Amino acid sequence: MKDTVLKTQGLNKYFYEPTKFQVLKDINLEVSHGEFISVVGKSGCGKSTLLYLLSTMDTDYDGEIFIHNESVTGAPDEKLAQIRNENIGFVFQFHYLLSEYNVLRNVMLPGLKLNKLSQAEIEHNAIEHLKTLDMQDQALKMPNQLSGGQKQRVAIARALINNPLIIMGDEPTGNLDKRNSDLVFDIFKQLVQQNNQTLLVVTHDNDFASRTERTIIMEDGRIIT
């Protein structure tokens, strides 16, 4: 039996501007270790909102969220920041690399923030992740010297640096062409198969979703399958 990495019970979310509107309705979800899951649905169905709740970046909700069987609902901001940094790797549609740092330093930053390893160990791990993504020869380049696909590979390496329980992606291939989208998918698949990494990816790309192990379909704030 696989360990549960992420679980929700009766998750509800409301927006209040301009009027009260329920955006998530009774979401019950369980993600097991090593799963590769996509979340799909029309724009406005609530999938990105759900991801931001699961990532603990939005704490205004009803219901309960568990990460590694520990409830994170109502935890103080400092505790949530630690949980995010230790347990969750993020890959967004936009890479959010810091322009003032080179590739290697960008990958190292979450590890330096977590401060559990020495700088030398973090640098070693960052180089190893860049090797996995075939980006080690770009380590000393600045982000503006990279292509869009290369930037996203650096963002994936950065997401891996603290050996997270789960990687969450919000449209990680949304800004990429077909070739680079396929490359990112292949990287994710490799992480699942070789490292038993857990992945939860929100996407509009039906081709991407069709190749994941499980697809969650959302409609009008609910999980319908």
PDB file of C-alpha atoms in Angstrom:
ATOM      1  CA  MET A   1       0.000   0.000   0.000  1.00  0.00           C
ATOM      2  CA  LYS A   2       1.414   3.368  -1.039  1.00  0.00           C
ATOM      3  CA  ASP A   3       1.817   6.217   1.447  1.00  0.00           C
ATOM      4  CA  THR A   4      -0.625   9.097   1.159  1.00  0.00           C
ATOM      5  CA  VAL A   5       1.247  12.286   0.299  1.00  0.00           C
ATOM      6  CA  LEU A   6      -1.718  14.650   0.073  1.00  0.00           C
ATOM      7  CA  LYS A   7      -5.332  14.446   1.166  1.00  0.00           C
ATOM      8  CA  THR A   8      -8.300  16.788   1.419  1.00  0.00           C
ATOM      9  CA  GLN A   9     -11.581  16.428   3.279  1.00  0.00           C
ATOM     10  CA  GLY A  10     -14.646  18.499   2.405  1.00  0.00           C
ATOM     11  CA  LEU A  11     -12.686  21.357   0.851  1.00  0.00           C
ATOM     12  CA  ASN A  12     -14.786  24.419   0.020  1.00  0.00           C
ATOM     13  CA  LYS A  13     -13.608  27.818  -1.189  1.00  0.00           C
ATOM     14  CA  TYR A  14     -15.487  31.090  -1.661  1.00  0.00           C
ATOM     15  CA  PHE A  15     -14.645  34.329  -3.420  1.00  0.00           C
ATOM     16  CA  TYR A  16     -16.355  37.442  -2.044  1.00  0.00           C
ATOM     17  CA  GLU A  17     -15.764  40.039  -4.755  1.00  0.00           C
ATOM     18  CA  PRO A  18     -17.930  41.428  -6.244  1.00  0.00           C
ATOM     19  CA  THR A  19     -20.406  39.045  -4.554  1.00  0.00           C
ATOM     20  CA  LYS A  20     -20.088  35.758  -2.656  1.00  0.00           C
ATOM     21  CA  PHE A  21     -19.348  32.921  -5.068  1.00  0.00           C
ATOM     22  CA  GLN A  22     -18.425  29.318  -4.292  1.00  0.00           C
ATOM     23  CA  VAL A  23     -15.447  28.329  -6.455  1.00  0.00           C
ATOM     24  CA  LEU A  24     -14.669  24.904  -4.910  1.00  0.00           C
ATOM     25  CA  LYS A  25     -17.358  22.518  -3.713  1.00  0.00           C
ATOM     26  CA  ASP A  26     -16.721  19.593  -1.354  1.00  0.00           C
ATOM     27  CA  ILE A  27     -13.361  18.505  -2.767  1.00  0.00           C
ATOM     28  CA  ASN A  28     -12.233  15.101  -1.453  1.00  0.00           C
ATOM     29  CA  LEU A  29      -8.918  14.116  -2.968  1.00  0.00           C
ATOM     30  CA  GLU A  30      -6.131  11.681  -2.166  1.00  0.00           C
ATOM     31  CA  VAL A  31      -2.695  11.562  -3.798  1.00  0.00           C
ATOM     32  CA  SER A  32      -0.425   8.570  -3.199  1.00  0.00           C
ATOM     33  CA  HIS A  33       3.361   8.508  -3.249  1.00  0.00           C
ATOM     34  CA  GLY A  34       4.745   8.054  -6.763  1.00  0.00           C
ATOM     35  CA  GLU A  35       1.543   9.035  -8.613  1.00  0.00           C
ATOM     36  CA  PHE A  36       1.613  11.249 -11.716  1.00  0.00           C
ATOM     37  CA  ILE A  37      -1.735  13.061 -11.759  1.00  0.00           C
ATOM     38  CA  SER A  38      -3.114  15.744 -14.056  1.00  0.00           C
ATOM     39  CA  VAL A  39      -6.026  18.057 -13.225  1.00  0.00           C
ATOM     40  CA  VAL A  40      -8.072  19.288 -16.172  1.00  0.00           C
ATOM     41  CA  GLY A  41     -11.221  21.295 -16.795  1.00  0.00           C
ATOM     42  CA  LYS A  42     -12.454  24.420 -18.522  1.00  0.00           C
ATOM     43  CA  SER A  43     -11.118  27.842 -17.528  1.00  0.00           C
ATOM     44  CA  GLY A  44     -12.821  28.983 -14.340  1.00  0.00           C
ATOM     45  CA  CYS A  45     -13.621  25.469 -13.096  1.00  0.00           C
ATOM     46  CA  GLY A  46     -11.434  25.963 -10.014  1.00  0.00           C
ATOM     47  CA  LYS A  47      -8.395  23.815 -10.817  1.00  0.00           C
ATOM     48  CA  SER A  48      -5.741  26.497 -10.268  1.00  0.00           C
ATOM     49  CA  THR A  49      -7.569  27.689  -7.142  1.00  0.00           C
ATOM     50  CA  LEU A  50      -7.443  24.111  -5.855  1.00  0.00           C
ATOM     51  CA  LEU A  51      -3.706  23.907  -6.515  1.00  0.00           C
ATOM     52  CA  TYR A  52      -3.062  27.092  -4.543  1.00  0.00           C
ATOM     53  CA  LEU A  53      -4.978  25.685  -1.576  1.00  0.00           C
ATOM     54  CA  LEU A  54      -3.120  22.361  -1.760  1.00  0.00           C
ATOM     55  CA  SER A  55       0.199  24.194  -1.907  1.00  0.00           C
ATOM     56  CA  THR A  56      -0.744  26.099   1.304  1.00  0.00           C
ATOM     57  CA  MET A  57      -0.233  29.439  -0.491  1.00  0.00           C
ATOM     58  CA  ASP A  58      -3.944  30.207   0.031  1.00  0.00           C
ATOM     59  CA  THR A  59      -5.267  29.418   3.513  1.00  0.00           C
ATOM     60  CA  ASP A  60      -8.783  30.864   3.247  1.00  0.00           C
ATOM     61  CA  TYR A  61     -10.975  27.767   2.884  1.00  0.00           C
ATOM     62  CA  ASP A  62     -13.363  25.435   4.705  1.00  0.00           C
ATOM     63  CA  GLY A  63     -12.455  21.779   5.184  1.00  0.00           C
ATOM     64  CA  GLU A  64      -9.096  20.181   5.891  1.00  0.00           C
ATOM     65  CA  ILE A  65      -5.830  19.532   4.039  1.00  0.00           C
ATOM     66  CA  PHE A  66      -3.300  16.894   5.095  1.00  0.00           C
ATOM     67  CA  ILE A  67       0.293  16.726   3.845  1.00  0.00           C
ATOM     68  CA  HIS A  68       2.003  13.443   4.711  1.00  0.00           C
ATOM     69  CA  ASN A  69      -0.875  12.636   7.095  1.00  0.00           C
ATOM     70  CA  GLU A  70      -0.350  15.888   9.024  1.00  0.00           C
ATOM     71  CA  SER A  71      -3.132  18.469   9.018  1.00  0.00           C
ATOM     72  CA  VAL A  72      -1.891  21.834   7.766  1.00  0.00           C
ATOM     73  CA  THR A  73      -5.231  23.589   8.168  1.00  0.00           C
ATOM     74  CA  GLY A  74      -4.955  26.564  10.493  1.00  0.00           C
ATOM     75  CA  ALA A  75      -1.174  26.264  10.845  1.00  0.00           C
ATOM     76  CA  PRO A  76       0.671  29.579  11.352  1.00  0.00           C
ATOM     77  CA  ASP A  77       2.277  31.235   8.328  1.00  0.00           C
ATOM     78  CA  GLU A  78       5.821  30.446   9.503  1.00  0.00           C
ATOM     79  CA  LYS A  79       4.989  26.729   9.800  1.00  0.00           C
ATOM     80  CA  LEU A  80       3.320  26.717   6.373  1.00  0.00           C
ATOM     81  CA  ALA A  81       6.355  28.380   4.804  1.00  0.00           C
ATOM     82  CA  GLN A  82       8.544  25.629   6.245  1.00  0.00           C
ATOM     83  CA  ILE A  83       6.163  22.903   4.995  1.00  0.00           C
ATOM     84  CA  ARG A  84       6.163  24.421   1.509  1.00  0.00           C
ATOM     85  CA  ASN A  85       9.928  24.699   1.345  1.00  0.00           C
ATOM     86  CA  GLU A  86      10.535  21.159   2.647  1.00  0.00           C
ATOM     87  CA  ASN A  87       7.717  19.206   1.044  1.00  0.00           C
ATOM     88  CA  ILE A  88       6.512  20.961  -2.115  1.00  0.00           C
ATOM     89  CA  GLY A  89       8.349  21.766  -5.331  1.00  0.00           C
ATOM     90  CA  PHE A  90       6.663  24.257  -7.670  1.00  0.00           C
ATOM     91  CA  VAL A  91       6.767  24.504 -11.458  1.00  0.00           C
ATOM     92  CA  PHE A  92       4.633  27.305 -12.876  1.00  0.00           C
ATOM     93  CA  GLN A  93       3.684  28.375 -16.391  1.00  0.00           C
ATOM     94  CA  PHE A  94       6.230  31.168 -16.047  1.00  0.00           C
ATOM     95  CA  HIS A  95       9.609  30.007 -14.767  1.00  0.00           C
ATOM     96  CA  TYR A  96      10.130  32.810 -12.183  1.00  0.00           C
ATOM     97  CA  LEU A  97      13.923  32.555 -12.387  1.00  0.00           C
ATOM     98  CA  LEU A  98      15.692  35.481 -10.732  1.00  0.00           C
ATOM     99  CA  SER A  99      17.451  37.496 -13.423  1.00  0.00           C
ATOM    100  CA  GLU A 100      20.284  38.643 -11.141  1.00  0.00           C
ATOM    101  CA  TYR A 101      21.485  35.065 -10.461  1.00  0.00           C
ATOM    102  CA  ASN A 102      22.974  32.463 -12.774  1.00  0.00           C
ATOM    103  CA  VAL A 103      21.316  29.104 -13.437  1.00  0.00           C
ATOM    104  CA  LEU A 104      23.187  27.252 -10.686  1.00  0.00           C
ATOM    105  CA  ARG A 105      22.356  29.843  -8.034  1.00  0.00           C
ATOM    106  CA  ASN A 106      18.679  29.884  -9.066  1.00  0.00           C
ATOM    107  CA  VAL A 107      18.500  26.123  -8.561  1.00  0.00           C
ATOM    108  CA  MET A 108      20.266  26.383  -5.194  1.00  0.00           C
ATOM    109  CA  LEU A 109      18.076  29.130  -3.700  1.00  0.00           C
ATOM    110  CA  PRO A 110      15.326  26.982  -2.075  1.00  0.00           C
ATOM    111  CA  GLY A 111      18.029  24.756  -0.590  1.00  0.00           C
ATOM    112  CA  LEU A 112      19.872  27.744   0.842  1.00  0.00           C
ATOM    113  CA  LYS A 113      16.598  29.018   2.288  1.00  0.00           C
ATOM    114  CA  LEU A 114      15.819  25.644   3.897  1.00  0.00           C
ATOM    115  CA  ASN A 115      19.354  25.639   5.349  1.00  0.00           C
ATOM    116  CA  LYS A 116      19.527  21.916   6.152  1.00  0.00           C
ATOM    117  CA  LEU A 117      22.676  21.198   4.129  1.00  0.00           C
ATOM    118  CA  SER A 118      25.952  23.024   3.658  1.00  0.00           C
ATOM    119  CA  GLN A 119      26.319  25.342   0.666  1.00  0.00           C
ATOM    120  CA  ALA A 120      28.769  22.867  -0.885  1.00  0.00           C
ATOM    121  CA  GLU A 121      26.232  20.018  -0.555  1.00  0.00           C
ATOM    122  CA  ILE A 122      23.452  22.144  -2.020  1.00  0.00           C
ATOM    123  CA  GLU A 123      25.683  23.138  -4.935  1.00  0.00           C
ATOM    124  CA  HIS A 124      26.571  19.475  -5.552  1.00  0.00           C
ATOM    125  CA  ASN A 125      22.878  18.487  -5.525  1.00  0.00           C
ATOM    126  CA  ALA A 126      21.989  21.380  -7.841  1.00  0.00           C
ATOM    127  CA  ILE A 127      24.607  20.288 -10.366  1.00  0.00           C
ATOM    128  CA  GLU A 128      23.327  16.700 -10.189  1.00  0.00           C
ATOM    129  CA  HIS A 129      19.767  17.850 -10.925  1.00  0.00           C
ATOM    130  CA  LEU A 130      21.013  19.983 -13.812  1.00  0.00           C
ATOM    131  CA  LYS A 131      22.818  16.904 -15.157  1.00  0.00           C
ATOM    132  CA  THR A 132      19.582  14.899 -14.931  1.00  0.00           C
ATOM    133  CA  LEU A 133      17.895  17.597 -17.026  1.00  0.00           C
ATOM    134  CA  ASP A 134      20.844  17.871 -19.444  1.00  0.00           C
ATOM    135  CA  MET A 135      21.448  21.462 -18.364  1.00  0.00           C
ATOM    136  CA  GLN A 136      24.793  21.193 -16.570  1.00  0.00           C
ATOM    137  CA  ASP A 137      26.616  22.994 -19.406  1.00  0.00           C
ATOM    138  CA  GLN A 138      24.313  26.006 -18.844  1.00  0.00           C
ATOM    139  CA  ALA A 139      24.999  26.258 -15.092  1.00  0.00           C
ATOM    140  CA  LEU A 140      26.924  29.542 -15.200  1.00  0.00           C
ATOM    141  CA  LYS A 141      24.664  31.254 -17.746  1.00  0.00           C
ATOM    142  CA  MET A 142      22.165  33.939 -16.787  1.00  0.00           C
ATOM    143  CA  PRO A 143      18.433  33.285 -17.322  1.00  0.00           C
ATOM    144  CA  ASN A 144      18.232  35.783 -20.217  1.00  0.00           C
ATOM    145  CA  GLN A 145      20.721  33.615 -22.131  1.00  0.00           C
ATOM    146  CA  LEU A 146      18.393  30.604 -22.126  1.00  0.00           C
ATOM    147  CA  SER A 147      15.522  29.520 -24.361  1.00  0.00           C
ATOM    148  CA  GLY A 148      12.018  29.085 -22.953  1.00  0.00           C
ATOM    149  CA  GLY A 149      12.413  25.315 -22.770  1.00  0.00           C
ATOM    150  CA  GLN A 150      15.762  25.619 -21.016  1.00  0.00           C
ATOM    151  CA  LYS A 151      14.333  28.032 -18.452  1.00  0.00           C
ATOM    152  CA  GLN A 152      11.568  25.581 -17.629  1.00  0.00           C
ATOM    153  CA  ARG A 153      14.097  22.779 -17.167  1.00  0.00           C
ATOM    154  CA  VAL A 154      15.981  25.002 -14.715  1.00  0.00           C
ATOM    155  CA  ALA A 155      12.683  25.642 -12.902  1.00  0.00           C
ATOM    156  CA  ILE A 156      12.176  21.861 -12.617  1.00  0.00           C
ATOM    157  CA  ALA A 157      15.697  21.425 -11.208  1.00  0.00           C
ATOM    158  CA  ARG A 158      14.943  24.168  -8.674  1.00  0.00           C
ATOM    159  CA  ALA A 159      11.697  22.392  -7.706  1.00  0.00           C
ATOM    160  CA  LEU A 160      13.679  19.206  -7.016  1.00  0.00           C
ATOM    161  CA  ILE A 161      16.466  20.737  -4.906  1.00  0.00           C
ATOM    162  CA  ASN A 162      14.921  20.002  -1.483  1.00  0.00           C
ATOM    163  CA  ASN A 163      13.825  16.469  -2.461  1.00  0.00           C
ATOM    164  CA  PRO A 164      10.138  17.366  -2.058  1.00  0.00           C
ATOM    165  CA  LEU A 165       7.334  14.954  -1.246  1.00  0.00           C
ATOM    166  CA  ILE A 166       5.360  16.317  -4.188  1.00  0.00           C
ATOM    167  CA  ILE A 167       5.917  18.543  -7.195  1.00  0.00           C
ATOM    168  CA  MET A 168       2.961  20.744  -8.128  1.00  0.00           C
ATOM    169  CA  GLY A 169       2.724  22.234 -11.592  1.00  0.00           C
ATOM    170  CA  ASP A 170       0.410  25.033 -12.713  1.00  0.00           C
ATOM    171  CA  GLU A 171       0.319  24.886 -16.526  1.00  0.00           C
ATOM    172  CA  PRO A 172       4.066  24.015 -16.661  1.00  0.00           C
ATOM    173  CA  THR A 173       3.943  23.568 -20.450  1.00  0.00           C
ATOM    174  CA  GLY A 174       1.585  26.499 -21.099  1.00  0.00           C
ATOM    175  CA  ASN A 175       4.282  28.752 -22.578  1.00  0.00           C
ATOM    176  CA  LEU A 176       6.106  26.020 -24.488  1.00  0.00           C
ATOM    177  CA  ASP A 177       5.890  24.708 -28.041  1.00  0.00           C
ATOM    178  CA  LYS A 178       5.034  21.053 -28.749  1.00  0.00           C
ATOM    179  CA  ARG A 179       8.651  19.847 -28.744  1.00  0.00           C
ATOM    180  CA  ASN A 180       9.474  21.457 -25.407  1.00  0.00           C
ATOM    181  CA  SER A 181       6.124  20.406 -23.925  1.00  0.00           C
ATOM    182  CA  ASP A 182       6.931  16.806 -24.828  1.00  0.00           C
ATOM    183  CA  LEU A 183      10.395  17.219 -23.312  1.00  0.00           C
ATOM    184  CA  VAL A 184       8.962  18.488 -20.024  1.00  0.00           C
ATOM    185  CA  PHE A 185       6.467  15.613 -19.965  1.00  0.00           C
ATOM    186  CA  ASP A 186       9.273  13.113 -20.549  1.00  0.00           C
ATOM    187  CA  ILE A 187      11.269  14.667 -17.689  1.00  0.00           C
ATOM    188  CA  PHE A 188       8.275  14.371 -15.355  1.00  0.00           C
ATOM    189  CA  LYS A 189       7.682  10.763 -16.430  1.00  0.00           C
ATOM    190  CA  GLN A 190      11.346   9.951 -15.797  1.00  0.00           C
ATOM    191  CA  LEU A 191      11.145  11.492 -12.319  1.00  0.00           C
ATOM    192  CA  VAL A 192       8.165   9.259 -11.513  1.00  0.00           C
ATOM    193  CA  GLN A 193       9.682   6.080 -12.934  1.00  0.00           C
ATOM    194  CA  GLN A 194      13.249   6.480 -11.673  1.00  0.00           C
ATOM    195  CA  ASN A 195      12.838   8.528  -8.476  1.00  0.00           C
ATOM    196  CA  ASN A 196       9.257   7.563  -7.500  1.00  0.00           C
ATOM    197  CA  GLN A 197       8.499  11.309  -7.433  1.00  0.00           C
ATOM    198  CA  THR A 198       4.896  12.402  -6.884  1.00  0.00           C
ATOM    199  CA  LEU A 199       3.481  14.908  -9.383  1.00  0.00           C
ATOM    200  CA  LEU A 200       0.226  16.870  -9.449  1.00  0.00           C
ATOM    201  CA  VAL A 201      -0.101  19.017 -12.569  1.00  0.00           C
ATOM    202  CA  VAL A 202      -2.879  21.411 -13.574  1.00  0.00           C
ATOM    203  CA  THR A 203      -2.999  21.637 -17.364  1.00  0.00           C
ATOM    204  CA  HIS A 204      -5.076  22.739 -20.341  1.00  0.00           C
ATOM    205  CA  ASP A 205      -3.055  20.376 -22.550  1.00  0.00           C
ATOM    206  CA  ASN A 206      -5.252  17.336 -23.160  1.00  0.00           C
ATOM    207  CA  ASP A 207      -2.395  15.462 -24.841  1.00  0.00           C
ATOM    208  CA  PHE A 208      -0.238  15.973 -21.735  1.00  0.00           C
ATOM    209  CA  ALA A 209      -3.096  14.901 -19.448  1.00  0.00           C
ATOM    210  CA  SER A 210      -3.885  11.783 -21.484  1.00  0.00           C
ATOM    211  CA  ARG A 211      -0.375  10.460 -20.834  1.00  0.00           C
ATOM    212  CA  THR A 212      -0.408  10.869 -17.044  1.00  0.00           C
ATOM    213  CA  GLU A 213      -1.313   7.926 -14.817  1.00  0.00           C
ATOM    214  CA  ARG A 214      -4.506   9.517 -13.505  1.00  0.00           C
ATOM    215  CA  THR A 215      -6.576  12.452 -14.696  1.00  0.00           C
ATOM    216  CA  ILE A 216      -8.847  14.407 -12.371  1.00  0.00           C
ATOM    217  CA  ILE A 217     -11.580  16.247 -14.258  1.00  0.00           C
ATOM    218  CA  MET A 218     -13.119  19.335 -12.663  1.00  0.00           C
ATOM    219  CA  GLU A 219     -16.327  21.110 -13.589  1.00  0.00           C
ATOM    220  CA  ASP A 220     -17.988  24.051 -11.818  1.00  0.00           C
ATOM    221  CA  GLY A 221     -15.832  23.700  -8.709  1.00  0.00           C
ATOM    222  CA  ARG A 222     -16.319  19.956  -8.296  1.00  0.00           C
ATOM    223  CA  ILE A 223     -14.288  16.876  -9.097  1.00  0.00           C
ATOM    224  CA  ILE A 224     -16.500  14.930 -11.476  1.00  0.00           C
ATOM    225  CA  THR A 225     -14.085  12.028 -12.111  1.00  0.00           C
TER     226      THR A 225
END
